[in-house]
PDB file of C-alpha atoms in Angstrom:
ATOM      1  CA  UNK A  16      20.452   6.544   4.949  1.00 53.00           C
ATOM      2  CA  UNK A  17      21.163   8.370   8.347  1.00 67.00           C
ATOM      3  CA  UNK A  18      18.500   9.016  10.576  1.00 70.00           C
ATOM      4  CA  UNK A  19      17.546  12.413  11.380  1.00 79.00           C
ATOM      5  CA  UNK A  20      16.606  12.518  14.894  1.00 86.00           C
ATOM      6  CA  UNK A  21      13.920  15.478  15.365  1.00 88.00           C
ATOM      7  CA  UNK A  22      12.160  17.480  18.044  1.00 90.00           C
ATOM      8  CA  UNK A  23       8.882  16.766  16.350  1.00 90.00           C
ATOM      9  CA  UNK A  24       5.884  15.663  18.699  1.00 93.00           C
ATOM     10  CA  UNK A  25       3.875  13.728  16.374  1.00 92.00           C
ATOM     11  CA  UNK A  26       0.051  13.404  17.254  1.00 96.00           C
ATOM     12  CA  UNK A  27      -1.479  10.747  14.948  1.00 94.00           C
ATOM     13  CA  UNK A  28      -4.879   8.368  14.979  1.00 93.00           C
ATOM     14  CA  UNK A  29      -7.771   7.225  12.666  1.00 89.00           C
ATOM     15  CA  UNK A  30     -10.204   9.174  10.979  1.00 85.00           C
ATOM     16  CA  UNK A  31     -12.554  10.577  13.757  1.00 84.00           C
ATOM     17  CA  UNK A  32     -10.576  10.283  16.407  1.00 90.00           C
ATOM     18  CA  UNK A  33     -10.071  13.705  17.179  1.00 91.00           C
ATOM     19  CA  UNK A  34      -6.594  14.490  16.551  1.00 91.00           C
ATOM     20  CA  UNK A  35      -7.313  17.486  14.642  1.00 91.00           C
ATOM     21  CA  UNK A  36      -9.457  18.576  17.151  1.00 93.00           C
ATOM     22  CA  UNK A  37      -6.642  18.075  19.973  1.00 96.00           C
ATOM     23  CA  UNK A  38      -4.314  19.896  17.690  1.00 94.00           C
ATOM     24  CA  UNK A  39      -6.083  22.566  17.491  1.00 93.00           C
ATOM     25  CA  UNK A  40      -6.762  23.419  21.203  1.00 95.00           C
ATOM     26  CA  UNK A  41      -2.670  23.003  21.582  1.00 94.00           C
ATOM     27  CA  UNK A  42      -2.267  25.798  18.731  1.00 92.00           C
ATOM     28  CA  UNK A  43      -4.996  28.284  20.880  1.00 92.00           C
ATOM     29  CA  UNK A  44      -2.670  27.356  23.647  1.00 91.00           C
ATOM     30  CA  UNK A  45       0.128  28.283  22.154  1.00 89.00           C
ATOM     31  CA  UNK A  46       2.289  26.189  20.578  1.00 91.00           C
ATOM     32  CA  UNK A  47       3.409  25.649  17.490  1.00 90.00           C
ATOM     33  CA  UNK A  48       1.478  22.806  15.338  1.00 89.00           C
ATOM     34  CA  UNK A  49       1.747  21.832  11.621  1.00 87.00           C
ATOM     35  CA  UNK A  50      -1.888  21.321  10.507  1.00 85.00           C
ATOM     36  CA  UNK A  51      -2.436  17.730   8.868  1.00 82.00           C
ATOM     37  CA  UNK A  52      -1.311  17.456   5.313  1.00 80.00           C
ATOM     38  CA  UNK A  53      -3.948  15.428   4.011  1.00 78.00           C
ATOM     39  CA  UNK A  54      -6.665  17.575   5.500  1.00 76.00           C
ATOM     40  CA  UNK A  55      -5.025  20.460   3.740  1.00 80.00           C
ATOM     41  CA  UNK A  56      -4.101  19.208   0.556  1.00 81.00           C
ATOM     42  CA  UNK A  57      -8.388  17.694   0.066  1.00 82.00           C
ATOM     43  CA  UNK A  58      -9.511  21.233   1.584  1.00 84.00           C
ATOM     44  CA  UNK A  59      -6.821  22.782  -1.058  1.00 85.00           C
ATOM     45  CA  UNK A  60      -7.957  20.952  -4.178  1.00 86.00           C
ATOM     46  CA  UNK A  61     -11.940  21.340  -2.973  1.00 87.00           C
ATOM     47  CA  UNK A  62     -11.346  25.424  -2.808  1.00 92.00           C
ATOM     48  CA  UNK A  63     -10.119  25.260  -6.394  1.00 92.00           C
ATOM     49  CA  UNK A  64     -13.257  23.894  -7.754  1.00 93.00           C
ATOM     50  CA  UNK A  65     -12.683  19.997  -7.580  1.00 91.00           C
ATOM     51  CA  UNK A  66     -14.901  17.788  -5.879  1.00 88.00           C
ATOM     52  CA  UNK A  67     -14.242  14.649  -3.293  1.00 83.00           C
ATOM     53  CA  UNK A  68     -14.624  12.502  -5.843  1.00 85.00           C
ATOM     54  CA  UNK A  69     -12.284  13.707  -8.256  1.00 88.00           C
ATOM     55  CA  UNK A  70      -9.579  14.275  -5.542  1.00 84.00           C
ATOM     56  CA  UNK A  71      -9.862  10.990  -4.074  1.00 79.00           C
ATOM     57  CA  UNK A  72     -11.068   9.135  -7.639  1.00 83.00           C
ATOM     58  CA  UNK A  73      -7.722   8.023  -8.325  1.00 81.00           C
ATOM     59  CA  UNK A  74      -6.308   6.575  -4.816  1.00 77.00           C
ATOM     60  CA  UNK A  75      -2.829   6.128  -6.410  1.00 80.00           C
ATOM     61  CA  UNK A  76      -2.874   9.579  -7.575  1.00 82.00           C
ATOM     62  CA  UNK A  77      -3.914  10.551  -4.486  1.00 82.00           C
ATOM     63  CA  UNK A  78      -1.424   8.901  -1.807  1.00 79.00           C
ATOM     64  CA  UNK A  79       1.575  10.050  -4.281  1.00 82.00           C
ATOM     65  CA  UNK A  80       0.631  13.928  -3.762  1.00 83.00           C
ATOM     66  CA  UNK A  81       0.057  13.150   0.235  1.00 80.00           C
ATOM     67  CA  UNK A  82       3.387  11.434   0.090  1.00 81.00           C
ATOM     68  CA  UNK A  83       5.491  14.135  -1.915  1.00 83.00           C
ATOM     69  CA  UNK A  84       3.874  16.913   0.416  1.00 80.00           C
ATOM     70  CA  UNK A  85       4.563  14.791   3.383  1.00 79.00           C
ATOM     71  CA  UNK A  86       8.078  14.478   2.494  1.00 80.00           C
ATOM     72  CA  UNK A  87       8.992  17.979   1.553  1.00 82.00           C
ATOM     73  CA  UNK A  88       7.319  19.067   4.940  1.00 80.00           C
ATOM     74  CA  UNK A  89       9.805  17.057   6.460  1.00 80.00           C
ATOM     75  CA  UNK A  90      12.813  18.117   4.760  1.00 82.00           C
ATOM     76  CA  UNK A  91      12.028  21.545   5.143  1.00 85.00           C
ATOM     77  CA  UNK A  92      11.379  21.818   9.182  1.00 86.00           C
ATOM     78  CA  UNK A  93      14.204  22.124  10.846  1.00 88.00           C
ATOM     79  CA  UNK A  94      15.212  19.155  12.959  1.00 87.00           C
ATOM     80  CA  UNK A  95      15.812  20.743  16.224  1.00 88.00           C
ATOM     81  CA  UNK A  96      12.511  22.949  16.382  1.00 88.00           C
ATOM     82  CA  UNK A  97      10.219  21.414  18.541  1.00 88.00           C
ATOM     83  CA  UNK A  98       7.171  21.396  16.980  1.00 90.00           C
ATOM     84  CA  UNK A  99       3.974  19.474  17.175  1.00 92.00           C
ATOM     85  CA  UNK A 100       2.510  17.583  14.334  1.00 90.00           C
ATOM     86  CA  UNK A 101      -0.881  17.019  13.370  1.00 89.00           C
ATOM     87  CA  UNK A 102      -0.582  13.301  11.801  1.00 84.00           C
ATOM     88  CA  UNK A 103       2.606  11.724   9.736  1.00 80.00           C
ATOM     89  CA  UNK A 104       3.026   9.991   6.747  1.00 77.00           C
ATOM     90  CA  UNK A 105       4.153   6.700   8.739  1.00 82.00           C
ATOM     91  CA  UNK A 106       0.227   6.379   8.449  1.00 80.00           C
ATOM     92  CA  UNK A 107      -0.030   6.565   4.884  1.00 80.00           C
ATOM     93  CA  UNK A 108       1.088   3.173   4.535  1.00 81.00           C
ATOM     94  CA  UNK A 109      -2.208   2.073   6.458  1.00 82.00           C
ATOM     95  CA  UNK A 110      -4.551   4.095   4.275  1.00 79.00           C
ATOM     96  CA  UNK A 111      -2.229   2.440   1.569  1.00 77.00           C
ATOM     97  CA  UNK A 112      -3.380  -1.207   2.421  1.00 79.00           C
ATOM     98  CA  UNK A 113      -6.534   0.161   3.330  1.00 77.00           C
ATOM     99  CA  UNK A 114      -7.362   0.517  -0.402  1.00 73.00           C
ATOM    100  CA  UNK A 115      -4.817  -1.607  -1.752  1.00 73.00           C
ATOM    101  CA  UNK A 116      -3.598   1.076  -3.997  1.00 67.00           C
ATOM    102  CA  UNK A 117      -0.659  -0.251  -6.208  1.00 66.00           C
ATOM    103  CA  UNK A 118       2.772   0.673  -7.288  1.00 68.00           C
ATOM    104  CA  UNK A 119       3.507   2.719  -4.325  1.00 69.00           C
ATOM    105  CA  UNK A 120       6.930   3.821  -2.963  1.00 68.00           C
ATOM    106  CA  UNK A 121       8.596   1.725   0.334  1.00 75.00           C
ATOM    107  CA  UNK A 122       6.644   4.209   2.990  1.00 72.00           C
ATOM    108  CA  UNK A 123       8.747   2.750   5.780  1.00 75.00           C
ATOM    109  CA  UNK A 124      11.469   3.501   4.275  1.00 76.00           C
ATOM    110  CA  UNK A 125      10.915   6.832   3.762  1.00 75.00           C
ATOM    111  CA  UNK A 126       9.932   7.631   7.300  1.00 74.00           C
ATOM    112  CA  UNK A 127      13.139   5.994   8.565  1.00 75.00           C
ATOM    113  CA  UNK A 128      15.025   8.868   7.632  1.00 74.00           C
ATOM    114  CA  UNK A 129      13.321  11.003  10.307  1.00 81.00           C
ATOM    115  CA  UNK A 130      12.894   9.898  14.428  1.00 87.00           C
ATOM    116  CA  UNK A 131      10.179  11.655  15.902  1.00 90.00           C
ATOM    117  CA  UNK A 132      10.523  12.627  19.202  1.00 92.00           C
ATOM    118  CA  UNK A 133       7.319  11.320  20.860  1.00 94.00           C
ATOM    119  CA  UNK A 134       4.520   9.716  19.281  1.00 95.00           C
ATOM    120  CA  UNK A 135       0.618   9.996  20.477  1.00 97.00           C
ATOM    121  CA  UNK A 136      -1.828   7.986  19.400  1.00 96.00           C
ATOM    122  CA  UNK A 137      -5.762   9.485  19.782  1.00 96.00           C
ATOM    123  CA  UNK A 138      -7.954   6.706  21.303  1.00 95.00           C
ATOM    124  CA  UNK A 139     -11.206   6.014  18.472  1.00 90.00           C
ATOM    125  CA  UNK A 140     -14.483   7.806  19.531  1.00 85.00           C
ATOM    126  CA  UNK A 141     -17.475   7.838  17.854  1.00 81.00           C
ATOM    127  CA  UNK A 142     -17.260   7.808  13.783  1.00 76.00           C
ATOM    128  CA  UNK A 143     -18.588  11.020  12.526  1.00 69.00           C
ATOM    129  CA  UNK A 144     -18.556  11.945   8.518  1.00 71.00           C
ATOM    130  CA  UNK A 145     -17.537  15.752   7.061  1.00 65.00           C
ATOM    131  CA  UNK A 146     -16.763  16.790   3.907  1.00 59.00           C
ATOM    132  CA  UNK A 147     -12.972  15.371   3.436  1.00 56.00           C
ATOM    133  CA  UNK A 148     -13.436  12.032   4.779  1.00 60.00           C
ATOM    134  CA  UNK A 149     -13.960   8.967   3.088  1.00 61.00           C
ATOM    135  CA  UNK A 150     -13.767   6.503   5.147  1.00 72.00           C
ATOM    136  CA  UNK A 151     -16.679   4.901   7.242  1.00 73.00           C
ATOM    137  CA  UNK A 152     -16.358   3.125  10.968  1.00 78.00           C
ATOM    138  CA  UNK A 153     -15.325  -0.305   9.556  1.00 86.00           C
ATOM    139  CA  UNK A 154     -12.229   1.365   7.448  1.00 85.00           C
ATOM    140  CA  UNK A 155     -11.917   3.715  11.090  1.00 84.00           C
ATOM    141  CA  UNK A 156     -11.356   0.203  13.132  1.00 89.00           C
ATOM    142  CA  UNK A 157      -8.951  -1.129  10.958  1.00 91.00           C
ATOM    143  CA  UNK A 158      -6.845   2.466  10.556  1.00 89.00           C
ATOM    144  CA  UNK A 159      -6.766   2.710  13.890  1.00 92.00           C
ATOM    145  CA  UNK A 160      -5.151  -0.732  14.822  1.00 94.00           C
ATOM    146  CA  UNK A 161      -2.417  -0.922  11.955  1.00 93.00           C
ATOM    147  CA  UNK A 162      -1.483   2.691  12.035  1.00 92.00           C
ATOM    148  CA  UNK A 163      -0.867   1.507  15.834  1.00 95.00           C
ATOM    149  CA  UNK A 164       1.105  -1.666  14.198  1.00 94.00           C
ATOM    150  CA  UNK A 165       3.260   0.716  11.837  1.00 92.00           C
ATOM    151  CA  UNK A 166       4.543   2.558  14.403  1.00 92.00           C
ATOM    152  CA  UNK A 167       5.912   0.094  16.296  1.00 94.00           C
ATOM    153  CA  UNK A 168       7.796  -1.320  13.251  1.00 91.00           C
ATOM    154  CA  UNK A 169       9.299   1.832  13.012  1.00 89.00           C
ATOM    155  CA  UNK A 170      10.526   1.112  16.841  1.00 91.00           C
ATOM    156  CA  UNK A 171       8.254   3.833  18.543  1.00 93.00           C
ATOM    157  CA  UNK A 172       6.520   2.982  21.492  1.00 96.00           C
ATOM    158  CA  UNK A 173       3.227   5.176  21.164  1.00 96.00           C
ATOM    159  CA  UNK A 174       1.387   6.656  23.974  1.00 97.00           C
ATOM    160  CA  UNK A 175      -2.711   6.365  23.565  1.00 98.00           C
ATOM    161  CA  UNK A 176      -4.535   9.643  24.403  1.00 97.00           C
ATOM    162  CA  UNK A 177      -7.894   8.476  26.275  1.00 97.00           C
ATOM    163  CA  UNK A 178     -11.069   9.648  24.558  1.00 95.00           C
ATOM    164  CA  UNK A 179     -11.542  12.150  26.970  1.00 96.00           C
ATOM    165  CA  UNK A 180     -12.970  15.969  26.524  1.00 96.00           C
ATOM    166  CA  UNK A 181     -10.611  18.022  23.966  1.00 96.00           C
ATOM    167  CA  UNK A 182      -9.016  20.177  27.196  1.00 96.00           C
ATOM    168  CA  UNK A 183      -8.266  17.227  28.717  1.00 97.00           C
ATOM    169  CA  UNK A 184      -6.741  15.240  26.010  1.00 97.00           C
ATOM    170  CA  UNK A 185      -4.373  18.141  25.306  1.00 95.00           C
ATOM    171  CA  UNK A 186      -3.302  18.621  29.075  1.00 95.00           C
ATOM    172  CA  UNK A 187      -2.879  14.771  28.283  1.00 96.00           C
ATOM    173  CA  UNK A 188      -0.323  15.294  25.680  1.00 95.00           C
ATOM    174  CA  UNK A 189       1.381  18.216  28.117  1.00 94.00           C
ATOM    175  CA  UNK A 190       1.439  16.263  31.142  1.00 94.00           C
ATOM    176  CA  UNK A 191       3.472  13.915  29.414  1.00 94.00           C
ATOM    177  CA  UNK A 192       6.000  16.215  27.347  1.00 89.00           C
ATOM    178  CA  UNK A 193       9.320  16.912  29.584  1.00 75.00           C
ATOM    179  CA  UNK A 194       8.143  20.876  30.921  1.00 72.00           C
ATOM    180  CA  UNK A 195      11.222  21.686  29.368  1.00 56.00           C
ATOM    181  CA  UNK A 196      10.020  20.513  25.963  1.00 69.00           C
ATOM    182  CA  UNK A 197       6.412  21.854  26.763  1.00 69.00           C
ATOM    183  CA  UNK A 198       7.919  25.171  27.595  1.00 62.00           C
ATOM    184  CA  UNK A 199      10.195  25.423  23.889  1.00 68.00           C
ATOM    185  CA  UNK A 200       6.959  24.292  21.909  1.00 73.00           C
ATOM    186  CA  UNK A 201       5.049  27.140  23.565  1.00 71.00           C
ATOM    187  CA  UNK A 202       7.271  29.764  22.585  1.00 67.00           C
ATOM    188  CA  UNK A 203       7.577  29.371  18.521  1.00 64.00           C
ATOM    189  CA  UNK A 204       5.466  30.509  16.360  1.00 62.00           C
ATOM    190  CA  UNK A 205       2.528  27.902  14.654  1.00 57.00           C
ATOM    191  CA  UNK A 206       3.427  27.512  10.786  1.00 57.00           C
ATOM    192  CA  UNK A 207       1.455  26.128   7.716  1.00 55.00           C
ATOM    193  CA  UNK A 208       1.579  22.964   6.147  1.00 52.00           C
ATOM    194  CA  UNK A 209       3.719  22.731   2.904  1.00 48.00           C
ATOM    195  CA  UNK A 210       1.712  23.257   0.529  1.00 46.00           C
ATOM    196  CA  UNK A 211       1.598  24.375  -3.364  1.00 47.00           C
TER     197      UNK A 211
END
């Protein structure tokens, strides 16, 4: 399959490692982010009356959603907007191992279809729980190194973001865009996940 080479900045760590959080002071910046799809999809399903346990209950179930929401995000932004991404589904091969859910499609392969531009990886900081995660430091430690791992099989060479303070994590990510690239980010407009 040919690879689709993108102008998507991909911004991608652990649980609790504040990538959401960095995200998010980009968007009030402004420029144009795709919210995390697993984040969305568990704050989704919880709005509609389910509960943590019945969304993440079946871990098979689960990852196949993330996966089929991941992918259709992906076909449907357009290649040469440059946009910045809040996690990608490289990493749900990690979470994948992580709870050694079965029968579950070639992830690789599925992300080799699209080449991100640049790929930031948010240093760990301290392991805090909310409502969506699962996951506890231990399962944080081990996220952390193989997502890491899985992006260099896919041949990127990821860049760490320092756990620094939020503003300066995403001047960070700025100070090492091309302005150029900085500059087209900041002047689209921010769009949703794909979602049902």
């Amino acid at each position: 399959m040919e690879c689709r080479r993108t102008e998507w900045v991909l911004v991608d760590g652990a649980p609790s490692s504040g990538k959401t959080t960095v995200i998010q002071a980009l968007h009030r910046r402004g420029y144009r982010i795709v919210p995390e799809v697993g984040r969305a999809y568990v704050e989704l399903e919880l709005a509609r009356g389910r509960t943590l346990g019945d969304i993440r209950g079946n871990e098979e179930r689960f990852q196949r959603a993330l996966i089929a929401f991941y992918v259709e995000q992906f076909r449907r932004l357009d290649a040469a907007q440059s946009v910045i991404l809040d996690g990608g589904f490289p990493h749900a091969q990690a979470y994948i191992e992580l709870n050694a859910t079965p029968n579950m499609p070639d992830i690789l392969a599925l992300c080799r279809p699209f080449h991100f531009k640049k790929v930031f990886l948010c240093d760990p900081l301290p392991f805090e729980e909310d409502h969506v995660r699962t996951e506890d430091a231990a399962k944080a430690a081990f996220l952390d190194r193989r997502i890491e791992e899985i992006y260099r099989e896919l041949g990127y060479e990821p860049l760490r973001i320092p756990a620094m303070i939020v503003e300066e994590r995403a001047a960070y990510v700025l100070d090492n865009l091309p302005s150029a690239e900085a500059h087209r980010i900041a002047h689209t407009p921010a769009i949703a996940a794909v979602l049902p």
